[in-house]
């Protein structure tokens, strides 16, 4: 029989068991927090009809798409979770209660050129709040508060959400009377973290902007104040443009609301260079940067949009949302040794019995452990004691419960700790408590 | 702007929020049980290289596959979780500890003709135990015990695992000297639940089997005994064929082991008509039938195989596993009204404040509730009190916490129960305990 080399496509992440255990913990933590904050789960198909999925797309997105024919259908794999959300809300509009709060955690697909740190299949973890015709501004802070809670729970405390408001930025360009080139200018501002100040100026000069205007623009987007003084600083510019004034008011409300939501001041700041692409977003926009690892780039981004689903419905559906690019975050943290892989196996306890006579008692112990929430394996293979201990060693289970005649007679167990070699005699309840006390309470990421 | 009709492909399940909440609970329950039984998580890519994925496939499988080209790659969507497992184990052979116990819950894709109750995208929930060169027979009972625990936890107690052993069946065909037609015969036996006895006979007659042989075969596969007497009954047939004897011994060991694993006698039986397709399985095979809804067909099937990954490696990797077809199970139970949809919203509590003055206190309550594990929403929209209560009503949250001046002054909350109209004044701790006590403890499926 001809063997085929077992391999996977490049750009696809596949984890070993020890890593997968941690990845699942991360997903569970995010899911749990999203639910505690009142978001309802959604699970849309991986495959959608191409005309539906690509109703709005174009350019780069369309090129990257996994698109193909099956039978009579022109179909594509989803490339984000926002388009399926728009399609879902438009489809189910009459059955939903607004504001509609949903989360979705799932894989999306983009056929990008393979490149270090870029993935073709990756997890997005999204929350969005969708209003019917209107959506109160307070929801912007709610989204950010959820995200801050997620990161804290994961062990990421040193991060900053960089906030901006598109109306503010557009208003400033109008004020400078360069809003006819706003697309090109935003595209250049978007690159600011990646290019030098000189390059930035050069790019703007190519648009035939005057040095004065460029200088004013640069001064503006570099304004840095703490959260208690930024609004006053922007106010004192005395700009009369109505978009600017509206954006500033929204930013003010957002910063005030962040206090109600208990988001620490160290975890957010206004950054007037944040644009988040060209279209879609219309108000608040944000990216999230790690204090000590800015080179990782934004680990979670989003913002407010005027209209979620204009390609599918004439209902106006404003919303605000955020997305964590989980696969990339995991990859970046792993490569920097910032993940606490803790106990590297799934099982907490391995049960071994000395003799067939004790098998029944051993199984009772296993059942009690599992009912007590302890992940438990039992070796029933007909192999030597030494080989049973070898398995424990190799797979990395620290807690080995050994059951012999003595244990059965005294209704106890012997617990051997593989790391220290120590051995204890315990009742089954004591065993459950001992194991639970030994659970790793460290956070997953080590970014405190 | 031209609107595109928002729609999904036929054969793809998409749930509304109330259903999705239950579906997620089911997945969590399965995942939790799989982990308590010592299985480690795996998450393989949705997309694989076609030559790898289809190394073994052929016939129907290959026709149903979602296969396409992207760049230079001929790629396909996975159609089950077993082939990716085989690929993974062959790829990572040197880094794994055997027996290797993994679970995977994920979507798989088959482009079947759309048909009621058939899905093109569906969840499989698999566990497998893979040995290196050998795998002790005791693991067969372990797999079945895990599954029985899963179903019990889900509220499915009235079911039966139908057990057989392929060696036993093949041995019996050898004994009848009709093993040269074993593929055709197995295919007919496989259909036995769907055709009449007359049709069954006719199909066998077409293979030129004698009436005597057909009669012996039918008598054999219809043997029914309780679990304590089946082995003796089969022994008493006095068949000397070595495959038959080996299969019988394996079946005997399995039934004995089921006792150790505390699988109730009512949840399994020997059914000599179970074949599980033509190749792959080599020993124990099983399907699972609901006592009161046999027309649903098998809700979970699997068995033992000699060699998991012969297409990828020359290492011999025997294994035993099982797969729950979750999407179909959910669909079948839903259509029979056998799912307890319980509380139909994600959030447990909605917090409303009477005046901006109380906003800060309201947010403190929200934070305490969430820290206490209570899923909580707060309405910050600037809308009338009546409209806030309307939202609670429409979305179906029963517990509404109302915060006014009086509550803030007395450090209490008012809890209004929407179903009864009752109102209580509680401290925050009392509130948390009250909500937790009201959690629905009913099982998800109502098949007790």
PDB file of C-alpha atoms in Angstrom, chain A residues 5 14 34 39 45 57 77-78 81 100 108 133 159 188 200 207 228 282 289 295 305 309 320 332 342 360 371 389 422:
ATOM      1  CA  UNK A   5       2.884  11.787   3.794  1.00  0.00           C
ATOM      2  CA  UNK A  14      -2.694  22.735  14.774  1.00  0.00           C
ATOM      3  CA  UNK A  34     -19.069  37.202  27.226  1.00  0.00           C
ATOM      4  CA  UNK A  39     -24.273  38.254  25.306  1.00  0.00           C
ATOM      5  CA  UNK A  45     -22.483  28.061   9.014  1.00  0.00           C
ATOM      6  CA  UNK A  57     -16.814  42.812  -0.102  1.00  0.00           C
ATOM      7  CA  UNK A  77     -16.079  30.057   3.449  1.00  0.00           C
ATOM      8  CA  UNK A  78     -16.787  32.922   5.842  1.00  0.00           C
ATOM      9  CA  UNK A  81     -18.079  36.852  11.744  1.00  0.00           C
ATOM     10  CA  UNK A 100     -29.566  42.433  20.154  1.00  0.00           C
ATOM     11  CA  UNK A 108     -12.819  32.153   9.735  1.00  0.00           C
ATOM     12  CA  UNK A 133     -32.913  52.369  14.146  1.00  0.00           C
ATOM     13  CA  UNK A 159      -2.622  46.743  27.870  1.00  0.00           C
ATOM     14  CA  UNK A 188      -1.666  57.051   5.470  1.00  0.00           C
ATOM     15  CA  UNK A 200       4.669  59.887   6.891  1.00  0.00           C
ATOM     16  CA  UNK A 207      -1.183  64.222  -1.986  1.00  0.00           C
ATOM     17  CA  UNK A 228      -9.227  63.447  32.612  1.00  0.00           C
ATOM     18  CA  UNK A 282     -18.620  55.745  11.715  1.00  0.00           C
ATOM     19  CA  UNK A 289      -1.973  47.403  22.343  1.00  0.00           C
ATOM     20  CA  UNK A 295       5.225  45.129  18.151  1.00  0.00           C
ATOM     21  CA  UNK A 305     -21.060  51.502  12.723  1.00  0.00           C
ATOM     22  CA  UNK A 309     -26.825  45.197   7.139  1.00  0.00           C
ATOM     23  CA  UNK A 320     -20.947  48.539  18.127  1.00  0.00           C
ATOM     24  CA  UNK A 332       2.380  35.656  19.412  1.00  0.00           C
ATOM     25  CA  UNK A 342       0.838  24.663  33.694  1.00  0.00           C
ATOM     26  CA  UNK A 360     -13.884  -3.212  41.510  1.00  0.00           C
ATOM     27  CA  UNK A 371     -18.370  12.719  40.139  1.00  0.00           C
ATOM     28  CA  UNK A 389       4.164   3.981  36.387  1.00  0.00           C
ATOM     29  CA  UNK A 422       6.034  11.538  48.275  1.00  0.00           C
TER      30      UNK A 422
END
